[in-house]
Amino acid sequence: MSQNKRPDKKVYSLTEKGQRALTDQLRKAPGPDKNRSEFLAALLFAEAVSPDRVSDLVNERIEDHDTRIRSLEALLADDMSPASRFVLEYGVAMQKAALTYLRDHQDDLLAQITNPGEAAE
């Protein structure tokens, strides 16, 4: 593909064999999602750091989710395929759910690690 003042781009496409392999793979049920979160791993040890640090971690994650939501929503377009729209909106919904959880439970977490005996009552 020709470009002004740049080297030509290579355009790749699936071979017939590659298309069959993709189709065969897509017919299989996908495995469960894998969730690995350094944020959640850090929060497992929230009692080992100051409540201010925990608050900072949660607030940073809230900002991160806000940014991701805006970025994903900016990708939504009227001419998207139904499948692309579904996947993108699913991503937005997952980010919003995490954001809501953090906002709804941040104060409770901080109260529990600041005053462990009092928050449980």
Short mmCIF file of N, CA and C in Angstrom, two decimals:
data_model
loop_
_atom_site.label_atom_id
_atom_site.label_comp_id
_atom_site.label_asym_id
_atom_site.label_seq_id
_atom_site.Cartn_x
_atom_site.Cartn_y
_atom_site.Cartn_z
N MET A 1 0.86 -1.16 0.00
CA MET A 1 0.00 0.00 0.00
C MET A 1 0.91 1.23 0.00
N SER A 2 0.70 2.14 -0.94
CA SER A 2 1.53 3.34 -1.06
C SER A 2 1.16 4.38 -0.02
N GLN A 3 2.19 5.07 0.48
CA GLN A 3 1.99 6.15 1.44
C GLN A 3 2.89 7.31 1.06
N ASN A 4 2.43 8.51 1.30
CA ASN A 4 3.24 9.70 1.04
C ASN A 4 4.40 9.78 2.03
N LYS A 5 5.60 9.95 1.52
CA LYS A 5 6.80 10.17 2.33
C LYS A 5 7.06 9.09 3.38
N ARG A 6 6.56 7.92 3.13
CA ARG A 6 6.80 6.79 4.03
C ARG A 6 7.01 5.55 3.18
N PRO A 7 7.68 4.56 3.75
CA PRO A 7 7.81 3.30 3.00
C PRO A 7 6.42 2.68 2.81
N ASP A 8 6.28 1.93 1.73
CA ASP A 8 5.00 1.27 1.47
C ASP A 8 4.68 0.31 2.61
N LYS A 9 3.40 0.28 2.97
CA LYS A 9 2.93 -0.65 4.00
C LYS A 9 2.72 -2.02 3.36
N LYS A 10 3.02 -3.04 4.12
CA LYS A 10 2.69 -4.39 3.68
C LYS A 10 1.28 -4.69 4.12
N VAL A 11 0.50 -5.23 3.24
CA VAL A 11 -0.87 -5.62 3.57
C VAL A 11 -0.88 -7.14 3.68
N TYR A 12 -1.26 -7.61 4.84
CA TYR A 12 -1.30 -9.04 5.09
C TYR A 12 -2.72 -9.54 5.00
N SER A 13 -2.87 -10.79 4.58
CA SER A 13 -4.19 -11.42 4.58
C SER A 13 -4.01 -12.89 4.89
N LEU A 14 -5.09 -13.49 5.36
CA LEU A 14 -5.05 -14.90 5.71
C LEU A 14 -4.99 -15.76 4.45
N THR A 15 -4.21 -16.81 4.54
CA THR A 15 -4.22 -17.80 3.46
C THR A 15 -5.48 -18.64 3.61
N GLU A 16 -5.76 -19.43 2.62
CA GLU A 16 -6.93 -20.32 2.71
C GLU A 16 -6.78 -21.27 3.90
N LYS A 17 -5.57 -21.80 4.07
CA LYS A 17 -5.30 -22.70 5.20
C LYS A 17 -5.47 -21.95 6.53
N GLY A 18 -4.98 -20.73 6.58
CA GLY A 18 -5.13 -19.91 7.79
C GLY A 18 -6.58 -19.60 8.10
N GLN A 19 -7.36 -19.33 7.07
CA GLN A 19 -8.79 -19.06 7.26
C GLN A 19 -9.50 -20.29 7.83
N ARG A 20 -9.14 -21.48 7.32
CA ARG A 20 -9.74 -22.72 7.85
C ARG A 20 -9.35 -22.92 9.31
N ALA A 21 -8.08 -22.67 9.63
CA ALA A 21 -7.61 -22.83 11.02
C ALA A 21 -8.34 -21.85 11.94
N LEU A 22 -8.52 -20.62 11.49
CA LEU A 22 -9.24 -19.63 12.29
C LEU A 22 -10.68 -20.06 12.51
N THR A 23 -11.34 -20.48 11.45
CA THR A 23 -12.73 -20.93 11.55
C THR A 23 -12.86 -22.12 12.49
N ASP A 24 -11.94 -23.08 12.38
CA ASP A 24 -11.96 -24.24 13.27
C ASP A 24 -11.79 -23.82 14.73
N GLN A 25 -10.87 -22.90 14.97
CA GLN A 25 -10.62 -22.43 16.34
C GLN A 25 -11.84 -21.69 16.89
N LEU A 26 -12.49 -20.89 16.06
CA LEU A 26 -13.65 -20.12 16.51
C LEU A 26 -14.86 -21.00 16.81
N ARG A 27 -14.88 -22.19 16.26
CA ARG A 27 -15.99 -23.12 16.53
C ARG A 27 -15.88 -23.73 17.93
N LYS A 28 -14.68 -23.70 18.50
CA LYS A 28 -14.47 -24.27 19.84
C LYS A 28 -14.91 -23.26 20.89
N ALA A 29 -15.40 -23.77 22.01
CA ALA A 29 -15.77 -22.89 23.12
C ALA A 29 -14.50 -22.30 23.73
N PRO A 30 -14.47 -21.00 23.92
CA PRO A 30 -13.28 -20.41 24.55
C PRO A 30 -13.20 -20.81 26.02
N GLY A 31 -12.00 -20.83 26.53
CA GLY A 31 -11.81 -21.14 27.94
C GLY A 31 -12.24 -19.97 28.80
N PRO A 32 -12.18 -20.13 30.10
CA PRO A 32 -12.56 -19.03 31.00
C PRO A 32 -11.59 -17.86 30.87
N ASP A 33 -12.09 -16.68 31.14
CA ASP A 33 -11.23 -15.49 31.12
C ASP A 33 -10.17 -15.63 32.21
N LYS A 34 -9.01 -15.09 31.95
CA LYS A 34 -7.93 -15.11 32.93
C LYS A 34 -7.77 -13.70 33.48
N ASN A 35 -7.90 -13.58 34.77
CA ASN A 35 -7.79 -12.27 35.41
C ASN A 35 -6.56 -12.24 36.30
N ARG A 36 -5.60 -11.43 35.91
CA ARG A 36 -4.39 -11.24 36.71
C ARG A 36 -4.29 -9.75 36.99
N SER A 37 -4.29 -9.40 38.24
CA SER A 37 -4.29 -7.99 38.59
C SER A 37 -3.25 -7.70 39.66
N GLU A 38 -2.26 -6.92 39.30
CA GLU A 38 -1.27 -6.48 40.28
C GLU A 38 -1.93 -5.59 41.32
N PHE A 39 -2.95 -4.85 40.91
CA PHE A 39 -3.71 -3.99 41.82
C PHE A 39 -4.37 -4.83 42.92
N LEU A 40 -5.07 -5.88 42.53
CA LEU A 40 -5.74 -6.72 43.53
C LEU A 40 -4.73 -7.46 44.40
N ALA A 41 -3.63 -7.88 43.80
CA ALA A 41 -2.58 -8.54 44.59
C ALA A 41 -2.04 -7.57 45.64
N ALA A 42 -1.85 -6.32 45.27
CA ALA A 42 -1.36 -5.33 46.23
C ALA A 42 -2.38 -5.10 47.34
N LEU A 43 -3.67 -5.06 46.98
CA LEU A 43 -4.70 -4.82 48.00
C LEU A 43 -4.85 -5.99 48.96
N LEU A 44 -4.44 -7.18 48.56
CA LEU A 44 -4.47 -8.30 49.50
C LEU A 44 -3.62 -8.01 50.74
N PHE A 45 -2.64 -7.14 50.57
CA PHE A 45 -1.74 -6.80 51.66
C PHE A 45 -1.94 -5.36 52.12
N ALA A 46 -3.16 -4.88 52.01
CA ALA A 46 -3.47 -3.49 52.36
C ALA A 46 -3.11 -3.16 53.80
N GLU A 47 -3.22 -4.14 54.68
CA GLU A 47 -2.92 -3.88 56.09
C GLU A 47 -1.44 -3.62 56.33
N ALA A 48 -0.60 -3.95 55.36
CA ALA A 48 0.85 -3.79 55.52
C ALA A 48 1.34 -2.39 55.15
N VAL A 49 0.46 -1.58 54.58
CA VAL A 49 0.84 -0.20 54.22
C VAL A 49 -0.13 0.77 54.87
N SER A 50 0.16 2.03 54.77
CA SER A 50 -0.69 3.03 55.41
C SER A 50 -2.04 3.15 54.69
N PRO A 51 -3.08 3.53 55.42
CA PRO A 51 -4.38 3.77 54.78
C PRO A 51 -4.28 4.82 53.67
N ASP A 52 -3.39 5.81 53.84
CA ASP A 52 -3.21 6.81 52.78
C ASP A 52 -2.71 6.17 51.49
N ARG A 53 -1.81 5.20 51.62
CA ARG A 53 -1.29 4.52 50.43
C ARG A 53 -2.39 3.71 49.77
N VAL A 54 -3.20 3.03 50.57
CA VAL A 54 -4.32 2.26 50.02
C VAL A 54 -5.29 3.19 49.31
N SER A 55 -5.58 4.32 49.92
CA SER A 55 -6.46 5.30 49.29
C SER A 55 -5.89 5.77 47.96
N ASP A 56 -4.59 6.03 47.94
CA ASP A 56 -3.94 6.45 46.69
C ASP A 56 -4.06 5.37 45.62
N LEU A 57 -3.83 4.11 46.01
CA LEU A 57 -3.94 3.01 45.05
C LEU A 57 -5.34 2.93 44.45
N VAL A 58 -6.34 3.02 45.31
CA VAL A 58 -7.73 2.93 44.83
C VAL A 58 -8.08 4.13 43.97
N ASN A 59 -7.67 5.32 44.40
CA ASN A 59 -7.96 6.52 43.60
C ASN A 59 -7.27 6.48 42.24
N GLU A 60 -6.05 5.98 42.21
CA GLU A 60 -5.35 5.83 40.93
C GLU A 60 -6.09 4.86 40.02
N ARG A 61 -6.60 3.79 40.60
CA ARG A 61 -7.32 2.80 39.80
C ARG A 61 -8.65 3.37 39.31
N ILE A 62 -9.31 4.17 40.13
CA ILE A 62 -10.54 4.85 39.71
C ILE A 62 -10.26 5.74 38.50
N GLU A 63 -9.19 6.52 38.58
CA GLU A 63 -8.81 7.38 37.45
C GLU A 63 -8.50 6.55 36.21
N ASP A 64 -7.82 5.42 36.41
CA ASP A 64 -7.48 4.54 35.30
C ASP A 64 -8.75 4.02 34.61
N HIS A 65 -9.72 3.58 35.40
CA HIS A 65 -10.98 3.09 34.81
C HIS A 65 -11.72 4.22 34.09
N ASP A 66 -11.74 5.40 34.67
CA ASP A 66 -12.36 6.56 34.00
C ASP A 66 -11.73 6.79 32.63
N THR A 67 -10.41 6.76 32.60
CA THR A 67 -9.68 6.98 31.34
C THR A 67 -9.99 5.88 30.33
N ARG A 68 -9.99 4.64 30.78
CA ARG A 68 -10.29 3.52 29.87
C ARG A 68 -11.70 3.62 29.31
N ILE A 69 -12.64 3.99 30.16
CA ILE A 69 -14.03 4.12 29.70
C ILE A 69 -14.12 5.18 28.61
N ARG A 70 -13.52 6.34 28.85
CA ARG A 70 -13.55 7.41 27.84
C ARG A 70 -12.88 6.95 26.54
N SER A 71 -11.77 6.26 26.65
CA SER A 71 -11.05 5.78 25.46
C SER A 71 -11.89 4.78 24.67
N LEU A 72 -12.50 3.85 25.38
CA LEU A 72 -13.33 2.85 24.69
C LEU A 72 -14.56 3.48 24.06
N GLU A 73 -15.21 4.38 24.79
CA GLU A 73 -16.40 5.02 24.26
C GLU A 73 -16.07 5.87 23.03
N ALA A 74 -14.87 6.42 22.98
CA ALA A 74 -14.45 7.22 21.83
C ALA A 74 -14.30 6.36 20.58
N LEU A 75 -14.11 5.06 20.76
CA LEU A 75 -13.97 4.15 19.62
C LEU A 75 -15.30 3.74 19.01
N LEU A 76 -16.38 3.94 19.76
CA LEU A 76 -17.70 3.55 19.24
C LEU A 76 -18.02 4.36 17.98
N ALA A 77 -18.50 3.68 16.97
CA ALA A 77 -18.83 4.34 15.71
C ALA A 77 -20.11 3.74 15.14
N ASP A 78 -20.85 4.56 14.42
CA ASP A 78 -22.11 4.11 13.82
C ASP A 78 -21.91 2.98 12.82
N ASP A 79 -20.77 2.97 12.15
CA ASP A 79 -20.55 1.97 11.10
C ASP A 79 -19.86 0.70 11.60
N MET A 80 -19.84 0.49 12.91
CA MET A 80 -19.23 -0.72 13.46
C MET A 80 -20.09 -1.94 13.16
N SER A 81 -19.43 -3.07 13.03
CA SER A 81 -20.19 -4.31 12.89
C SER A 81 -20.88 -4.60 14.23
N PRO A 82 -21.99 -5.34 14.20
CA PRO A 82 -22.67 -5.67 15.46
C PRO A 82 -21.75 -6.39 16.45
N ALA A 83 -20.90 -7.28 15.95
CA ALA A 83 -20.00 -8.01 16.84
C ALA A 83 -18.96 -7.07 17.46
N SER A 84 -18.41 -6.17 16.66
CA SER A 84 -17.43 -5.22 17.19
C SER A 84 -18.07 -4.32 18.23
N ARG A 85 -19.28 -3.85 17.96
CA ARG A 85 -19.99 -3.00 18.92
C ARG A 85 -20.24 -3.77 20.22
N PHE A 86 -20.67 -5.02 20.11
CA PHE A 86 -20.95 -5.84 21.28
C PHE A 86 -19.69 -5.97 22.15
N VAL A 87 -18.57 -6.31 21.51
CA VAL A 87 -17.32 -6.51 22.25
C VAL A 87 -16.87 -5.21 22.91
N LEU A 88 -16.94 -4.12 22.18
CA LEU A 88 -16.52 -2.83 22.73
C LEU A 88 -17.42 -2.40 23.89
N GLU A 89 -18.72 -2.55 23.72
CA GLU A 89 -19.65 -2.18 24.79
C GLU A 89 -19.50 -3.10 26.00
N TYR A 90 -19.16 -4.37 25.77
CA TYR A 90 -18.88 -5.29 26.87
C TYR A 90 -17.68 -4.78 27.67
N GLY A 91 -16.65 -4.36 26.96
CA GLY A 91 -15.47 -3.79 27.62
C GLY A 91 -15.81 -2.56 28.45
N VAL A 92 -16.66 -1.69 27.90
CA VAL A 92 -17.09 -0.50 28.63
C VAL A 92 -17.85 -0.91 29.88
N ALA A 93 -18.76 -1.88 29.74
CA ALA A 93 -19.56 -2.34 30.89
C ALA A 93 -18.66 -2.93 31.98
N MET A 94 -17.64 -3.68 31.60
CA MET A 94 -16.72 -4.26 32.59
C MET A 94 -15.96 -3.16 33.33
N GLN A 95 -15.51 -2.17 32.60
CA GLN A 95 -14.79 -1.06 33.23
C GLN A 95 -15.71 -0.27 34.17
N LYS A 96 -16.95 -0.05 33.73
CA LYS A 96 -17.90 0.69 34.57
C LYS A 96 -18.24 -0.09 35.83
N ALA A 97 -18.36 -1.41 35.71
CA ALA A 97 -18.66 -2.23 36.89
C ALA A 97 -17.52 -2.14 37.91
N ALA A 98 -16.29 -2.23 37.44
CA ALA A 98 -15.14 -2.12 38.34
C ALA A 98 -15.09 -0.73 38.98
N LEU A 99 -15.35 0.29 38.19
CA LEU A 99 -15.35 1.66 38.69
C LEU A 99 -16.41 1.85 39.77
N THR A 100 -17.61 1.35 39.51
CA THR A 100 -18.70 1.45 40.49
C THR A 100 -18.34 0.73 41.78
N TYR A 101 -17.78 -0.47 41.66
CA TYR A 101 -17.40 -1.23 42.85
C TYR A 101 -16.37 -0.45 43.68
N LEU A 102 -15.36 0.07 43.03
CA LEU A 102 -14.33 0.81 43.76
C LEU A 102 -14.91 2.03 44.47
N ARG A 103 -15.75 2.77 43.78
CA ARG A 103 -16.34 3.97 44.38
C ARG A 103 -17.27 3.60 45.54
N ASP A 104 -18.04 2.53 45.36
CA ASP A 104 -19.00 2.13 46.39
C ASP A 104 -18.35 1.52 47.63
N HIS A 105 -17.16 0.94 47.49
CA HIS A 105 -16.56 0.20 48.60
C HIS A 105 -15.25 0.77 49.13
N GLN A 106 -14.76 1.82 48.53
CA GLN A 106 -13.49 2.40 48.96
C GLN A 106 -13.53 2.85 50.42
N ASP A 107 -14.56 3.57 50.80
CA ASP A 107 -14.63 4.08 52.18
C ASP A 107 -14.70 2.95 53.20
N ASP A 108 -15.43 1.90 52.87
CA ASP A 108 -15.54 0.76 53.78
C ASP A 108 -14.19 0.08 53.97
N LEU A 109 -13.46 -0.13 52.87
CA LEU A 109 -12.13 -0.74 52.97
C LEU A 109 -11.21 0.11 53.85
N LEU A 110 -11.21 1.41 53.60
CA LEU A 110 -10.34 2.29 54.39
C LEU A 110 -10.72 2.29 55.86
N ALA A 111 -12.02 2.27 56.16
CA ALA A 111 -12.47 2.22 57.55
C ALA A 111 -12.01 0.92 58.22
N GLN A 112 -12.11 -0.18 57.49
CA GLN A 112 -11.74 -1.47 58.07
C GLN A 112 -10.24 -1.60 58.32
N ILE A 113 -9.42 -1.03 57.45
CA ILE A 113 -7.98 -1.16 57.70
C ILE A 113 -7.47 -0.09 58.65
N THR A 114 -8.21 1.00 58.80
CA THR A 114 -7.82 2.05 59.75
C THR A 114 -8.19 1.67 61.17
N ASN A 115 -9.41 1.14 61.34
CA ASN A 115 -9.93 0.74 62.65
C ASN A 115 -10.52 -0.66 62.54
N PRO A 116 -9.68 -1.69 62.47
CA PRO A 116 -10.17 -3.04 62.21
C PRO A 116 -11.26 -3.52 63.16
N GLY A 117 -11.16 -3.25 64.42
CA GLY A 117 -12.17 -3.71 65.38
C GLY A 117 -13.48 -2.97 65.25
N GLU A 118 -13.45 -1.69 64.98
CA GLU A 118 -14.66 -0.88 64.92
C GLU A 118 -15.46 -1.12 63.64
N ALA A 119 -14.79 -1.30 62.51
CA ALA A 119 -15.49 -1.43 61.23
C ALA A 119 -16.28 -2.73 61.15
N ALA A 120 -15.86 -3.75 61.88
CA ALA A 120 -16.54 -5.04 61.82
C ALA A 120 -17.84 -5.04 62.60
N GLU A 121 -18.03 -4.08 63.48
CA GLU A 121 -19.22 -4.08 64.33
C GLU A 121 -20.45 -3.60 63.61
#
